[in-house]
Coordinates of C-alpha atoms in Angstrom, one line a residue:
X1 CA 46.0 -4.1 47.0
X2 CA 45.8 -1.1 44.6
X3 CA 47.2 -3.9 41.7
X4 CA 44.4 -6.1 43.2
X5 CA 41.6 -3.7 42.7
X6 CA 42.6 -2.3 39.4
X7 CA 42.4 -5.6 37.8
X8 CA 39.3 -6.7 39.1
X9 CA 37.4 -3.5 38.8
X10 CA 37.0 -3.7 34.6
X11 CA 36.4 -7.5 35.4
X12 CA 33.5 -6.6 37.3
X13 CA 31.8 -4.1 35.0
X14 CA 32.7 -6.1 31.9
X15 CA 30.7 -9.2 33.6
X16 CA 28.0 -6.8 34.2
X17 CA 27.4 -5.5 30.8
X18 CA 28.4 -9.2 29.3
X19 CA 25.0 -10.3 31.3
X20 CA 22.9 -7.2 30.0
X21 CA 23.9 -8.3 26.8
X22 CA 22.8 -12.1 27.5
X23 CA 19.2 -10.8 28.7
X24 CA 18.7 -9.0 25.6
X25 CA 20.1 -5.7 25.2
X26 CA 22.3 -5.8 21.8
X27 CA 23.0 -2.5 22.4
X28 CA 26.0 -3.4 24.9
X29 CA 29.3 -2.9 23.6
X30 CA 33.3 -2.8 25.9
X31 CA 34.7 0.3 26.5
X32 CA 38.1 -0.1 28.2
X33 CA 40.9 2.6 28.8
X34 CA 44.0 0.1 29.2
X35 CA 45.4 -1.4 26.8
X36 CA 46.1 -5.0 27.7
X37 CA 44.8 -8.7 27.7
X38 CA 41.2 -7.3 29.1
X39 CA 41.4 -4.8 26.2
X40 CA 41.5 -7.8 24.1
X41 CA 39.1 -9.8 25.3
X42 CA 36.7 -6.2 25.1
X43 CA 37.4 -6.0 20.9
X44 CA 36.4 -9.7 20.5
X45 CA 33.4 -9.5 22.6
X46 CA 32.8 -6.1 20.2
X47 CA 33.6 -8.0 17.3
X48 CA 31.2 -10.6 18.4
X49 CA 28.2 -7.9 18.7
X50 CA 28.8 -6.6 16.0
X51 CA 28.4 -9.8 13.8
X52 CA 25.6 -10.8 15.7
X53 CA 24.1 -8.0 14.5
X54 CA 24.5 -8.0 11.1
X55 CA 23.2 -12.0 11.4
X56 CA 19.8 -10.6 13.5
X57 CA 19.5 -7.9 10.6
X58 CA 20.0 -10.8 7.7
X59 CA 17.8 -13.2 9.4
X60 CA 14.4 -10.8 10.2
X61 CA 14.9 -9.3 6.7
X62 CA 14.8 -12.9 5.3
X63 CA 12.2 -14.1 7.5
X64 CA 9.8 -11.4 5.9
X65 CA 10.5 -12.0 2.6
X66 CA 9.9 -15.8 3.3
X67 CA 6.2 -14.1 4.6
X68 CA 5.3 -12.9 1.7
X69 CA 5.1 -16.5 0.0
X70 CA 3.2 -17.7 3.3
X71 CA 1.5 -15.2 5.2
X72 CA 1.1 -15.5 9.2
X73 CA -2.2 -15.9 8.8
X74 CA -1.8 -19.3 6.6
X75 CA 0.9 -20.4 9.5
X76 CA -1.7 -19.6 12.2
X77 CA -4.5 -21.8 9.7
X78 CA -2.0 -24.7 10.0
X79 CA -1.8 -24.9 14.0
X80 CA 1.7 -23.3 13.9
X81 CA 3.6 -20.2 15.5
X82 CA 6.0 -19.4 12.8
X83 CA 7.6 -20.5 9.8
X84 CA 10.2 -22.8 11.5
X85 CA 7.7 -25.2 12.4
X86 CA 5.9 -25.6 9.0
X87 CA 6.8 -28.8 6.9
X88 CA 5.2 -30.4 4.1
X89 CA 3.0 -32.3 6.2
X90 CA 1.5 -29.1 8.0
X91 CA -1.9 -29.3 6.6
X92 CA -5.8 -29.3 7.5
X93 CA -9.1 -30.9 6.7
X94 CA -12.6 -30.2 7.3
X95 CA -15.5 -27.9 6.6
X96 CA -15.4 -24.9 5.9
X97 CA -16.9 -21.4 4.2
X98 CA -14.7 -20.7 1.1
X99 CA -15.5 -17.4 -1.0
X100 CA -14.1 -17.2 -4.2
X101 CA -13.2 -13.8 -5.7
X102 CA -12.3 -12.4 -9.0
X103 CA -11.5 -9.4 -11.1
X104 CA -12.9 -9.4 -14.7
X105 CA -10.6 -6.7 -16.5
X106 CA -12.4 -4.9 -19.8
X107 CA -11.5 -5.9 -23.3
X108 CA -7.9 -4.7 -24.7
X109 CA -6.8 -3.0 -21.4
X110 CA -3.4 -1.8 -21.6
X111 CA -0.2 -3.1 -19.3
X112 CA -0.2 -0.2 -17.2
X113 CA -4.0 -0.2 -16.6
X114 CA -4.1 -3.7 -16.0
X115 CA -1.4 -3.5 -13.1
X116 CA -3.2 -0.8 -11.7
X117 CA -6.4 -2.5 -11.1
X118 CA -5.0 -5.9 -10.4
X119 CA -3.1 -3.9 -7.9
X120 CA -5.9 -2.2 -6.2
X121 CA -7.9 -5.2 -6.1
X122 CA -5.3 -7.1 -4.8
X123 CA -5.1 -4.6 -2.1
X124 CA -8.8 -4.2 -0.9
X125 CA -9.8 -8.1 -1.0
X126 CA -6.5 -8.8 1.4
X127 CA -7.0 -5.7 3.5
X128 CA -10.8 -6.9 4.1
X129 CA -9.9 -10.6 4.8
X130 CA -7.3 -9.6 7.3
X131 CA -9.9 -7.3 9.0
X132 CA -12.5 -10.1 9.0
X133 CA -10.0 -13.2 10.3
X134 CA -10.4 -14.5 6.5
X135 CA -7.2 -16.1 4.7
X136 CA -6.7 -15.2 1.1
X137 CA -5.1 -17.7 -0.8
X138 CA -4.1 -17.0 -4.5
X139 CA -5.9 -19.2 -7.1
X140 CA -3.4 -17.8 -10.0
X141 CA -0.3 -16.8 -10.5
X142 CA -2.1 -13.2 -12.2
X143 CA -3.3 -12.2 -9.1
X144 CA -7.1 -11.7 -10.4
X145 CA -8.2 -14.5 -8.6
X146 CA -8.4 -15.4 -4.4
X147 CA -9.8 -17.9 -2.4
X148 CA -10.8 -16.5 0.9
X149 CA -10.8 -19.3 3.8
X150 CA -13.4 -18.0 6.1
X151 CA -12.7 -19.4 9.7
X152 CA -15.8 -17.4 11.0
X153 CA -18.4 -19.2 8.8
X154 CA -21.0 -18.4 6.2
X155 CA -22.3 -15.1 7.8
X156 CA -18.5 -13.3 8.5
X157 CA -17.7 -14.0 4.6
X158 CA -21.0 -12.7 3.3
X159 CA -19.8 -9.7 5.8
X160 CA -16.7 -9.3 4.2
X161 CA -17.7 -10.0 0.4
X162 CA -20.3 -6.7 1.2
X163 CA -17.6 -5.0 2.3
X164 CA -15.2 -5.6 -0.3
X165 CA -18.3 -4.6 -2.8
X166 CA -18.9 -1.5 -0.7
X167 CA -15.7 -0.5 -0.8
X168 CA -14.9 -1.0 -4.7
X169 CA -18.3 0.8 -5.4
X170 CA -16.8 3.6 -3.6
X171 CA -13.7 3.7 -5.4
X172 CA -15.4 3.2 -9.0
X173 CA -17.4 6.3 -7.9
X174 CA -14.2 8.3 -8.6
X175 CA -12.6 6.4 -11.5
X176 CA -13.7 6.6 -15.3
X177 CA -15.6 4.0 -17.0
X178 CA -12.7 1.9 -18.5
X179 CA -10.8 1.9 -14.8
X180 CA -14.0 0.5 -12.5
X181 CA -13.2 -2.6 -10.7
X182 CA -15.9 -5.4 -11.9
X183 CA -15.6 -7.7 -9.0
X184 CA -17.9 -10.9 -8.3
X185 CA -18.0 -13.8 -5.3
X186 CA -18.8 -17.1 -5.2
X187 CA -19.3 -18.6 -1.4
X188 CA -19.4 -22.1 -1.0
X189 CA -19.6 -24.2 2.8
X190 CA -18.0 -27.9 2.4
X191 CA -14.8 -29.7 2.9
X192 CA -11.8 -28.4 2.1
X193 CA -7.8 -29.9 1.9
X194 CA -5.3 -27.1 2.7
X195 CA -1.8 -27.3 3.6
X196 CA 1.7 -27.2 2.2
X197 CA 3.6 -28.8 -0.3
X198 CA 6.9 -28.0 -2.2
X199 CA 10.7 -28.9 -1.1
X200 CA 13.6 -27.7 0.8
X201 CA 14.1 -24.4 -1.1
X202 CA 10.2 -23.5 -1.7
X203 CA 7.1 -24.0 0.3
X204 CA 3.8 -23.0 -1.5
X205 CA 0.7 -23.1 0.2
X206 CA -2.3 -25.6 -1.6
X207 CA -5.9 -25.1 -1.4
X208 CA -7.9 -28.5 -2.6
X209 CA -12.1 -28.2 -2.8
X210 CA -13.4 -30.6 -5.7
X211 CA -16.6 -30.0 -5.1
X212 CA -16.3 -26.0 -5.1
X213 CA -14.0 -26.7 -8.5
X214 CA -16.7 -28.5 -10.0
X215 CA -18.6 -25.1 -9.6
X216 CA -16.3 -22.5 -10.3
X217 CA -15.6 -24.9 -13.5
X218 CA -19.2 -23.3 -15.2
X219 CA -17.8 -19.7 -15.2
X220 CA -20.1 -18.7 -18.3
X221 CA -22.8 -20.3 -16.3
X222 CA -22.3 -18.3 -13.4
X223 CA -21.9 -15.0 -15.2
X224 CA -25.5 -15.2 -16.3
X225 CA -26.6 -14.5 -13.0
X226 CA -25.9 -10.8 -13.0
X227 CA -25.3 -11.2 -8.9
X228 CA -22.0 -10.0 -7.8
X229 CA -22.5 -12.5 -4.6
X230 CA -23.6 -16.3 -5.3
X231 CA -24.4 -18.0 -2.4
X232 CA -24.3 -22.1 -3.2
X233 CA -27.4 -24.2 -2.0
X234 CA -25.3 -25.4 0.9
X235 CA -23.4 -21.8 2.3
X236 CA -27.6 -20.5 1.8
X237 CA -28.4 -23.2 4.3
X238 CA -26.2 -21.6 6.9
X239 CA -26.8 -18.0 6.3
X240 CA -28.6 -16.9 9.5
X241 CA -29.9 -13.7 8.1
X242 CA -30.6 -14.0 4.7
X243 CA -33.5 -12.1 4.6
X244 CA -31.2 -8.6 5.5
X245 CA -29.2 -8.1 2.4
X246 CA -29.9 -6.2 0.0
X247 CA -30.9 -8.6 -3.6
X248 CA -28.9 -6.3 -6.2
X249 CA -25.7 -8.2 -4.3
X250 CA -26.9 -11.7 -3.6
X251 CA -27.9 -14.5 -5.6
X252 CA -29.1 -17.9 -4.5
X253 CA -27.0 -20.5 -6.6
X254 CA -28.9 -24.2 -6.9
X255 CA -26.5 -26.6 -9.1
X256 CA -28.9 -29.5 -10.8
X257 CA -27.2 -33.1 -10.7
X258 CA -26.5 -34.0 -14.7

């Protein structure tokens, strides 16, 4: 009977701690004080853990890295939970508010300048979209130049262009004249292709808006408007309160057929 019990007692509590493991907690790891076939079966299950481990580490510090090329906001866009489930066919279509944004640098501006304001501007335009349930999407490879899929409409991305504006006006306030952020907007309502494209290895995320493109297209064009914020005819239409912002930051952008 002693014999009995001895041998079933570590059973027992290794079963238990086996199953605390299953439910979740990774923490669980055999202690045993013999040294015999349970003692084995104890350093494998250890051994086990362990490994696991080191693959749970591997796999969430890859799994942010991989979030960094596509955001969990562009996964959301797409209809899907997590980066598992996107393919190259994840895309969408339809109508939407798109605000282009873009940071003019001054002539011959050094390396380390120009990091430094790419960087902060960088910084505020994704910090603002993510607090207004916008979804930045890089239109070049420099960084000085977003696309901001507004989900909310017209009105939430004249919200968060102002506040962007606010914000860098705020910051200029403190900087020298060489180091102020010029930043300008460009808001647009129509349709819009988004989705993914790329291979195996790479997944890049691809914004597709001829219509906008044909507009962004006359850059010199829309520099002579001194507004910071161009509204096209069509995002104009859908602006609920137009007559509340302040002129100095709006503009009212009519493009003529030729």
């Amino acid at each position: 009977g002693i014999l009995f019990y001895r041998i079933l007692s570590p059973v027992g509590e290794m079963k238990q701690r086996m199953q605390q493991f299953a439910e979740g907690d990774h923490s669980i790891r055999l202690v045993t004080a013999s040294e015999d076939e349970i003692t084995g079966i104890a350093r494998v299950f250890n051994k086990m853990a362990d490994d696991m481990d080191v693959q749970i580490h591997n796999l969430e510090k890859m799994g942010a890295t991989y979030y960094r090329f596509i955001p969990i906001s562009i996964i959301s866009l797409l209809g899907q939970d997590n980066l598992a489930e996107l393919t190259t066919q994840s895309q969408i279509e339809g109508d939407y508010a798109i605000l282009h944004v873009s940071l003019k640098l001054p002539p011959d501006v050094s390396l380390e300048e120009m990091e430094r304001m790419t960087g902060s501007f960088f910084n505020t335009v994704h910090y603002f979209a993510r607090q207004n349930d916008a979804v930045p999407i890089a239109d070049h490879a420099d960084l000085r130049s977003m696309h901001l899929i507004c989900k909310q409409g017209v009105d939430s991305a004249v919200v968060t262009a102002l506040t962007i504006l606010a914000r860098t006006d705020a910051d200029n306030a403190t900087c020298a004249p060489r180091e102020k952020l010029k930043i300008s907007f460009v808001l647009h309502y129509g349709r819009l292709h988004f989705g993914i494209c790329g291979n195996e290895e790479r997944y890049i995320s691809v914004l597709l808006s001829p219509e906008f493109d044909r507009i962004l297209a006359r850059k010199d064009f829309l520099e002579q408007f001194g507004s910071r914020l161009l509204l096209t005819e069509e995002a104009y239409e859908r602006m609920s309160q137009s007559d509340v912002y302040a002129n100095r930051y709006v503009g009212r952008l009519r493009m003529e057929e030729t």
